[in-house]
PDB file of C-alpha atoms in Angstrom:
ATOM      1  CA  GLY A 758      32.583  54.785 104.496  1.00  0.00           C
ATOM      2  CA  GLU A 759      33.363  52.605 107.464  1.00  0.00           C
ATOM      3  CA  SER A 760      34.017  54.590 110.595  1.00  0.00           C
ATOM      4  CA  VAL A 761      34.158  54.473 114.357  1.00  0.00           C
ATOM      5  CA  GLY A 762      31.902  56.808 116.275  1.00  0.00           C
ATOM      6  CA  LEU A 763      31.184  57.785 119.853  1.00  0.00           C
ATOM      7  CA  HIS A 764      27.816  58.474 121.461  1.00  0.00           C
ATOM      8  CA  LEU A 765      28.824  61.162 123.963  1.00  0.00           C
ATOM      9  CA  PRO A 766      31.221  63.967 123.154  1.00  0.00           C
ATOM     10  CA  THR A 767      31.578  65.034 126.819  1.00  0.00           C
ATOM     11  CA  LEU A 768      31.106  63.015 129.984  1.00  0.00           C
ATOM     12  CA  SER A 769      31.214  64.567 133.456  1.00  0.00           C
ATOM     13  CA  VAL A 770      31.700  62.189 136.378  1.00  0.00           C
ATOM     14  CA  GLN A 771      32.059  62.722 140.103  1.00  0.00           C
ATOM     15  CA  GLU A 772      35.406  61.713 141.535  1.00  0.00           C
ATOM     16  CA  GLY A 773      35.202  58.181 142.887  1.00  0.00           C
ATOM     17  CA  ASP A 774      32.310  57.149 140.644  1.00  0.00           C
ATOM     18  CA  ASN A 775      32.627  54.738 137.744  1.00  0.00           C
ATOM     19  CA  SER A 776      32.817  56.057 134.178  1.00  0.00           C
ATOM     20  CA  ILE A 777      31.503  54.390 131.054  1.00  0.00           C
ATOM     21  CA  ILE A 778      32.574  55.627 127.640  1.00  0.00           C
ATOM     22  CA  ASN A 779      30.850  54.150 124.617  1.00  0.00           C
ATOM     23  CA  CYS A 780      31.830  53.597 121.019  1.00  0.00           C
ATOM     24  CA  ALA A 781      29.963  52.248 118.002  1.00  0.00           C
ATOM     25  CA  TYR A 782      31.807  50.689 115.113  1.00  0.00           C
ATOM     26  CA  SER A 783      30.395  49.910 111.708  1.00  0.00           C
ATOM     27  CA  ASN A 784      32.766  47.365 110.183  1.00  0.00           C
ATOM     28  CA  SER A 785      31.804  43.866 111.244  1.00  0.00           C
ATOM     29  CA  ALA A 786      35.122  42.612 109.837  1.00  0.00           C
ATOM     30  CA  SER A 787      37.166  44.575 112.384  1.00  0.00           C
ATOM     31  CA  ASP A 788      38.966  42.139 114.627  1.00  0.00           C
ATOM     32  CA  TYR A 789      41.016  44.318 116.927  1.00  0.00           C
ATOM     33  CA  PHE A 790      40.104  47.356 119.009  1.00  0.00           C
ATOM     34  CA  ILE A 791      42.046  49.750 121.184  1.00  0.00           C
ATOM     35  CA  TRP A 792      41.174  52.492 123.642  1.00  0.00           C
ATOM     36  CA  TYR A 793      43.501  55.469 123.850  1.00  0.00           C
ATOM     37  CA  LYS A 794      43.718  58.289 126.368  1.00  0.00           C
ATOM     38  CA  GLN A 795      44.869  61.727 125.251  1.00  0.00           C
ATOM     39  CA  GLU A 796      45.757  64.349 127.809  1.00  0.00           C
ATOM     40  CA  SER A 797      45.921  67.984 126.826  1.00  0.00           C
ATOM     41  CA  GLY A 798      48.956  68.756 124.691  1.00  0.00           C
ATOM     42  CA  LYS A 799      50.085  65.157 124.482  1.00  0.00           C
ATOM     43  CA  GLY A 800      49.858  62.301 122.045  1.00  0.00           C
ATOM     44  CA  PRO A 801      47.364  59.469 122.560  1.00  0.00           C
ATOM     45  CA  GLN A 802      48.415  56.795 125.003  1.00  0.00           C
ATOM     46  CA  PHE A 803      47.404  53.133 124.884  1.00  0.00           C
ATOM     47  CA  ILE A 804      44.990  52.066 127.633  1.00  0.00           C
ATOM     48  CA  ILE A 805      43.667  48.651 126.758  1.00  0.00           C
ATOM     49  CA  ASP A 806      42.946  46.484 123.745  1.00  0.00           C
ATOM     50  CA  ILE A 807      40.643  43.632 122.863  1.00  0.00           C
ATOM     51  CA  ARG A 808      40.424  41.149 120.038  1.00  0.00           C
ATOM     52  CA  SER A 809      37.152  40.151 118.439  1.00  0.00           C
ATOM     53  CA  ASN A 810      37.299  36.637 119.883  1.00  0.00           C
ATOM     54  CA  MET A 811      36.821  38.124 123.360  1.00  0.00           C
ATOM     55  CA  ASP A 812      33.896  40.005 124.887  1.00  0.00           C
ATOM     56  CA  LYS A 813      35.624  41.396 127.957  1.00  0.00           C
ATOM     57  CA  ARG A 814      39.103  42.308 129.031  1.00  0.00           C
ATOM     58  CA  GLN A 815      40.246  43.848 132.300  1.00  0.00           C
ATOM     59  CA  GLY A 816      43.195  46.002 133.159  1.00  0.00           C
ATOM     60  CA  GLN A 817      44.078  48.074 136.153  1.00  0.00           C
ATOM     61  CA  ARG A 818      40.852  49.996 136.981  1.00  0.00           C
ATOM     62  CA  VAL A 819      39.746  49.698 133.351  1.00  0.00           C
ATOM     63  CA  THR A 820      37.565  47.169 131.578  1.00  0.00           C
ATOM     64  CA  VAL A 821      36.729  46.992 127.899  1.00  0.00           C
ATOM     65  CA  LEU A 822      33.539  45.278 126.770  1.00  0.00           C
ATOM     66  CA  LEU A 823      32.889  44.219 123.207  1.00  0.00           C
ATOM     67  CA  ASN A 824      29.438  43.390 121.893  1.00  0.00           C
ATOM     68  CA  LYS A 825      29.834  42.137 118.345  1.00  0.00           C
ATOM     69  CA  THR A 826      26.104  41.589 117.893  1.00  0.00           C
ATOM     70  CA  VAL A 827      25.410  45.317 118.022  1.00  0.00           C
ATOM     71  CA  LYS A 828      28.943  46.415 117.111  1.00  0.00           C
ATOM     72  CA  HIS A 829      29.476  48.275 120.348  1.00  0.00           C
ATOM     73  CA  LEU A 830      32.577  48.877 122.428  1.00  0.00           C
ATOM     74  CA  SER A 831      32.745  50.407 125.885  1.00  0.00           C
ATOM     75  CA  LEU A 832      35.438  51.486 128.297  1.00  0.00           C
ATOM     76  CA  GLN A 833      34.695  51.313 131.993  1.00  0.00           C
ATOM     77  CA  ILE A 834      36.885  53.183 134.451  1.00  0.00           C
ATOM     78  CA  ALA A 835      36.452  52.246 138.093  1.00  0.00           C
ATOM     79  CA  ALA A 836      36.759  54.813 140.889  1.00  0.00           C
ATOM     80  CA  THR A 837      37.420  57.681 138.497  1.00  0.00           C
ATOM     81  CA  GLN A 838      40.227  59.985 139.573  1.00  0.00           C
ATOM     82  CA  PRO A 839      41.134  63.560 138.573  1.00  0.00           C
ATOM     83  CA  GLY A 840      44.047  62.146 136.590  1.00  0.00           C
ATOM     84  CA  ASP A 841      41.555  60.326 134.373  1.00  0.00           C
ATOM     85  CA  SER A 842      40.392  63.646 132.904  1.00  0.00           C
ATOM     86  CA  ALA A 843      41.279  63.438 129.214  1.00  0.00           C
ATOM     87  CA  VAL A 844      39.862  62.670 125.793  1.00  0.00           C
ATOM     88  CA  TYR A 845      39.305  58.995 125.134  1.00  0.00           C
ATOM     89  CA  PHE A 846      39.393  57.503 121.646  1.00  0.00           C
ATOM     90  CA  CYS A 847      38.407  54.096 120.434  1.00  0.00           C
ATOM     91  CA  ALA A 848      40.107  52.743 117.345  1.00  0.00           C
ATOM     92  CA  GLU A 849      39.456  49.717 115.191  1.00  0.00           C
ATOM     93  CA  ASP A 850      41.692  47.771 112.891  1.00  0.00           C
ATOM     94  CA  ALA A 851      39.398  47.261 109.953  1.00  0.00           C
ATOM     95  CA  SER A 852      41.858  45.826 107.502  1.00  0.00           C
ATOM     96  CA  GLY A 853      44.317  43.746 109.487  1.00  0.00           C
ATOM     97  CA  THR A 854      47.174  45.924 108.256  1.00  0.00           C
ATOM     98  CA  TYR A 855      47.566  48.032 111.414  1.00  0.00           C
ATOM     99  CA  LYS A 856      45.800  51.063 109.865  1.00  0.00           C
ATOM    100  CA  TYR A 857      43.499  52.046 112.650  1.00  0.00           C
ATOM    101  CA  ILE A 858      40.330  54.091 112.248  1.00  0.00           C
ATOM    102  CA  PHE A 859      39.803  56.505 115.119  1.00  0.00           C
ATOM    103  CA  GLY A 860      36.588  57.939 116.459  1.00  0.00           C
ATOM    104  CA  THR A 861      36.196  61.631 117.241  1.00  0.00           C
ATOM    105  CA  GLY A 862      36.746  61.113 120.966  1.00  0.00           C
ATOM    106  CA  THR A 863      34.884  61.620 124.250  1.00  0.00           C
ATOM    107  CA  ARG A 864      36.072  64.176 126.745  1.00  0.00           C
ATOM    108  CA  LEU A 865      35.919  62.896 130.320  1.00  0.00           C
ATOM    109  CA  LYS A 866      35.700  65.550 133.034  1.00  0.00           C
ATOM    110  CA  VAL A 867      36.171  64.449 136.613  1.00  0.00           C
ATOM    111  CA  LEU A 868      34.398  66.656 139.137  1.00  0.00           C
ATOM    112  CA  ALA A 869      35.916  67.074 142.602  1.00  0.00           C
TER     113      ALA A 869
ATOM    114  CA  ASN B1082      63.715  56.526 127.028  1.00  0.00           C
ATOM    115  CA  ALA B1083      62.617  54.525 124.014  1.00  0.00           C
ATOM    116  CA  GLY B1084      59.798  55.995 121.985  1.00  0.00           C
ATOM    117  CA  VAL B1085      58.770  58.251 119.132  1.00  0.00           C
ATOM    118  CA  THR B1086      60.414  61.660 118.879  1.00  0.00           C
ATOM    119  CA  GLN B1087      58.874  64.482 116.872  1.00  0.00           C
ATOM    120  CA  THR B1088      60.414  67.836 116.026  1.00  0.00           C
ATOM    121  CA  PRO B1089      59.614  70.673 116.077  1.00  0.00           C
ATOM    122  CA  LYS B1090      56.902  70.917 118.748  1.00  0.00           C
ATOM    123  CA  PHE B1091      55.497  74.155 117.367  1.00  0.00           C
ATOM    124  CA  ARG B1092      55.791  75.975 114.060  1.00  0.00           C
ATOM    125  CA  ILE B1093      54.146  78.906 112.330  1.00  0.00           C
ATOM    126  CA  LEU B1094      54.325  78.942 108.536  1.00  0.00           C
ATOM    127  CA  LYS B1095      53.267  81.528 106.017  1.00  0.00           C
ATOM    128  CA  ILE B1096      51.039  80.476 103.146  1.00  0.00           C
ATOM    129  CA  GLY B1097      53.137  78.949 100.374  1.00  0.00           C
ATOM    130  CA  GLN B1098      56.108  78.063 102.568  1.00  0.00           C
ATOM    131  CA  SER B1099      57.394  74.517 102.906  1.00  0.00           C
ATOM    132  CA  MET B1100      58.688  72.532 105.848  1.00  0.00           C
ATOM    133  CA  THR B1101      59.572  69.041 107.006  1.00  0.00           C
ATOM    134  CA  LEU B1102      58.218  67.507 110.191  1.00  0.00           C
ATOM    135  CA  GLN B1103      60.710  65.066 111.628  1.00  0.00           C
ATOM    136  CA  CYS B1104      59.854  61.747 113.255  1.00  0.00           C
ATOM    137  CA  ALA B1105      62.218  59.134 114.656  1.00  0.00           C
ATOM    138  CA  GLN B1106      61.641  55.952 116.642  1.00  0.00           C
ATOM    139  CA  ASP B1107      64.166  53.729 118.385  1.00  0.00           C
ATOM    140  CA  MET B1108      62.007  50.654 118.956  1.00  0.00           C
ATOM    141  CA  ASN B1109      62.865  48.960 115.662  1.00  0.00           C
ATOM    142  CA  HIS B1110      59.224  49.152 114.594  1.00  0.00           C
ATOM    143  CA  ASN B1111      58.536  48.422 110.951  1.00  0.00           C
ATOM    144  CA  TYR B1112      55.247  50.315 110.769  1.00  0.00           C
ATOM    145  CA  MET B1113      55.154  54.089 110.970  1.00  0.00           C
ATOM    146  CA  TYR B1114      52.330  56.553 110.457  1.00  0.00           C
ATOM    147  CA  TRP B1115      51.492  60.224 110.184  1.00  0.00           C
ATOM    148  CA  TYR B1116      48.157  61.486 111.475  1.00  0.00           C
ATOM    149  CA  ARG B1117      46.665  64.942 111.712  1.00  0.00           C
ATOM    150  CA  GLN B1118      44.239  66.000 114.396  1.00  0.00           C
ATOM    151  CA  ASP B1119      42.035  69.027 113.884  1.00  0.00           C
ATOM    152  CA  PRO B1120      40.489  70.768 116.920  1.00  0.00           C
ATOM    153  CA  GLY B1121      37.803  68.642 118.553  1.00  0.00           C
ATOM    154  CA  MET B1122      38.245  65.911 115.990  1.00  0.00           C
ATOM    155  CA  GLY B1123      39.714  62.462 115.755  1.00  0.00           C
ATOM    156  CA  LEU B1124      42.903  61.475 114.003  1.00  0.00           C
ATOM    157  CA  LYS B1125      43.045  61.179 110.240  1.00  0.00           C
ATOM    158  CA  LEU B1126      45.735  59.107 108.533  1.00  0.00           C
ATOM    159  CA  ILE B1127      47.942  61.051 106.101  1.00  0.00           C
ATOM    160  CA  TYR B1128      50.594  58.514 105.095  1.00  0.00           C
ATOM    161  CA  TYR B1129      51.972  55.296 106.436  1.00  0.00           C
ATOM    162  CA  SER B1130      54.923  52.989 105.883  1.00  0.00           C
ATOM    163  CA  VAL B1131      55.283  49.259 106.478  1.00  0.00           C
ATOM    164  CA  GLY B1132      59.057  49.307 106.201  1.00  0.00           C
ATOM    165  CA  ALA B1133      62.076  51.133 104.840  1.00  0.00           C
ATOM    166  CA  GLY B1134      61.557  52.102 101.218  1.00  0.00           C
ATOM    167  CA  ILE B1135      57.785  51.499 101.314  1.00  0.00           C
ATOM    168  CA  THR B1136      55.178  54.224 101.766  1.00  0.00           C
ATOM    169  CA  ASP B1137      51.486  54.521 100.987  1.00  0.00           C
ATOM    170  CA  LYS B1138      48.723  57.083 101.122  1.00  0.00           C
ATOM    171  CA  GLY B1139      46.213  57.274 103.898  1.00  0.00           C
ATOM    172  CA  GLU B1140      42.895  59.075 104.066  1.00  0.00           C
ATOM    173  CA  VAL B1141      44.128  62.686 103.582  1.00  0.00           C
ATOM    174  CA  PRO B1142      47.455  62.668 101.652  1.00  0.00           C
ATOM    175  CA  ASN B1143      46.970  65.746  99.462  1.00  0.00           C
ATOM    176  CA  GLY B1144      49.544  68.465 100.106  1.00  0.00           C
ATOM    177  CA  TYR B1145      51.981  66.107 101.841  1.00  0.00           C
ATOM    178  CA  ASN B1146      54.840  63.805 100.960  1.00  0.00           C
ATOM    179  CA  VAL B1147      56.838  61.255 102.930  1.00  0.00           C
ATOM    180  CA  SER B1148      59.957  59.163 102.611  1.00  0.00           C
ATOM    181  CA  ARG B1149      61.273  56.180 104.552  1.00  0.00           C
ATOM    182  CA  SER B1150      64.951  55.682 103.835  1.00  0.00           C
ATOM    183  CA  THR B1151      65.652  54.034 107.206  1.00  0.00           C
ATOM    184  CA  THR B1152      63.630  52.020 109.721  1.00  0.00           C
ATOM    185  CA  GLU B1153      64.062  54.759 112.311  1.00  0.00           C
ATOM    186  CA  ASP B1154      63.017  57.908 110.413  1.00  0.00           C
ATOM    187  CA  PHE B1155      59.778  58.909 108.726  1.00  0.00           C
ATOM    188  CA  PRO B1156      59.745  62.622 107.806  1.00  0.00           C
ATOM    189  CA  LEU B1157      56.608  64.382 106.558  1.00  0.00           C
ATOM    190  CA  ARG B1158      57.043  67.117 103.973  1.00  0.00           C
ATOM    191  CA  LEU B1159      54.572  69.961 103.471  1.00  0.00           C
ATOM    192  CA  GLU B1160      54.890  71.758 100.150  1.00  0.00           C
ATOM    193  CA  LEU B1161      53.131  75.094  99.562  1.00  0.00           C
ATOM    194  CA  ALA B1162      51.523  75.316 102.990  1.00  0.00           C
ATOM    195  CA  ALA B1163      47.839  76.278 103.108  1.00  0.00           C
ATOM    196  CA  PRO B1164      45.637  77.416 106.043  1.00  0.00           C
ATOM    197  CA  SER B1165      43.751  74.099 105.780  1.00  0.00           C
ATOM    198  CA  GLN B1166      46.929  72.373 106.951  1.00  0.00           C
ATOM    199  CA  THR B1167      46.751  74.117 110.333  1.00  0.00           C
ATOM    200  CA  SER B1168      46.532  71.154 112.678  1.00  0.00           C
ATOM    201  CA  VAL B1169      48.378  69.027 115.202  1.00  0.00           C
ATOM    202  CA  TYR B1170      50.451  66.324 113.553  1.00  0.00           C
ATOM    203  CA  PHE B1171      51.195  63.037 115.254  1.00  0.00           C
ATOM    204  CA  CYS B1172      53.712  60.461 114.217  1.00  0.00           C
ATOM    205  CA  ALA B1173      53.263  56.904 115.459  1.00  0.00           C
ATOM    206  CA  SER B1174      54.945  53.559 115.150  1.00  0.00           C
ATOM    207  CA  SER B1175      53.597  50.078 115.569  1.00  0.00           C
ATOM    208  CA  SER B1176      55.078  46.910 116.947  1.00  0.00           C
ATOM    209  CA  ASN B1177      55.045  43.776 114.884  1.00  0.00           C
ATOM    210  CA  GLY B1178      52.757  42.132 117.387  1.00  0.00           C
ATOM    211  CA  ASP B1179      55.253  39.783 118.947  1.00  0.00           C
ATOM    212  CA  ARG B1180      54.031  40.844 122.385  1.00  0.00           C
ATOM    213  CA  GLY B1181      50.410  40.449 121.429  1.00  0.00           C
ATOM    214  CA  TYR B1182      49.939  44.180 121.417  1.00  0.00           C
ATOM    215  CA  TYR B1183      49.310  45.758 118.055  1.00  0.00           C
ATOM    216  CA  GLY B1184      48.698  49.344 119.021  1.00  0.00           C
ATOM    217  CA  TYR B1185      50.594  52.501 118.316  1.00  0.00           C
ATOM    218  CA  THR B1186      53.227  54.386 120.212  1.00  0.00           C
ATOM    219  CA  PHE B1187      52.639  58.072 119.525  1.00  0.00           C
ATOM    220  CA  GLY B1188      54.973  61.025 119.527  1.00  0.00           C
ATOM    221  CA  SER B1189      54.054  64.160 121.446  1.00  0.00           C
ATOM    222  CA  GLY B1190      52.912  66.000 118.332  1.00  0.00           C
ATOM    223  CA  THR B1191      53.797  69.049 116.225  1.00  0.00           C
ATOM    224  CA  ARG B1192      51.407  71.978 116.400  1.00  0.00           C
ATOM    225  CA  LEU B1193      51.440  73.732 113.016  1.00  0.00           C
ATOM    226  CA  THR B1194      49.754  77.031 112.210  1.00  0.00           C
ATOM    227  CA  VAL B1195      49.630  78.336 108.648  1.00  0.00           C
ATOM    228  CA  VAL B1196      48.897  82.072 108.367  1.00  0.00           C
TER     229      VAL B1196
END
């Protein structure tokens, strides 16, 4: 069935470097995407979203890029900090009814 | 603070026992959801509700039941608990998009172990 997947299960980054977390989605009809951050023992927390009529959106230290041609989503974190260590999920709204499909997640480890 | 409140945070059940996971939100959200998250895995949708009195099955509904008698509350019922239901359960609610943000607000989760 339609699903959202991630290329890298674990990403280790040196503190201060930029991080890039990737996500592939399979439903070309999806029109809304969200990145979530989940810290250990907590629920997922919204980071940034993007609609399909955009190819880039920036937040504070984070940027989401959407490439609809290859159905690829990425999350860029600038100047990665120890507090960025978490699991990151992408999610797509494939039906327009707010039922999001989540990927399995990428664990980001920030090295001091 | 406004948000989604889940209780209990932890629970150990014996096989065959039943329990109700509570979820309440005070943001006047119409949409509410229950997800389960197995170790090292993503979230799978169990049940969802688009408003009081309306519920529908998600991807993995077997072994669970829900009700939505009020906008605020969305309890999840486990009948005849099985080891396969050992997981972390997250409740979430969704805004109606009037701020242009359609994502979820999640609760802090209930960690359930069935032995």
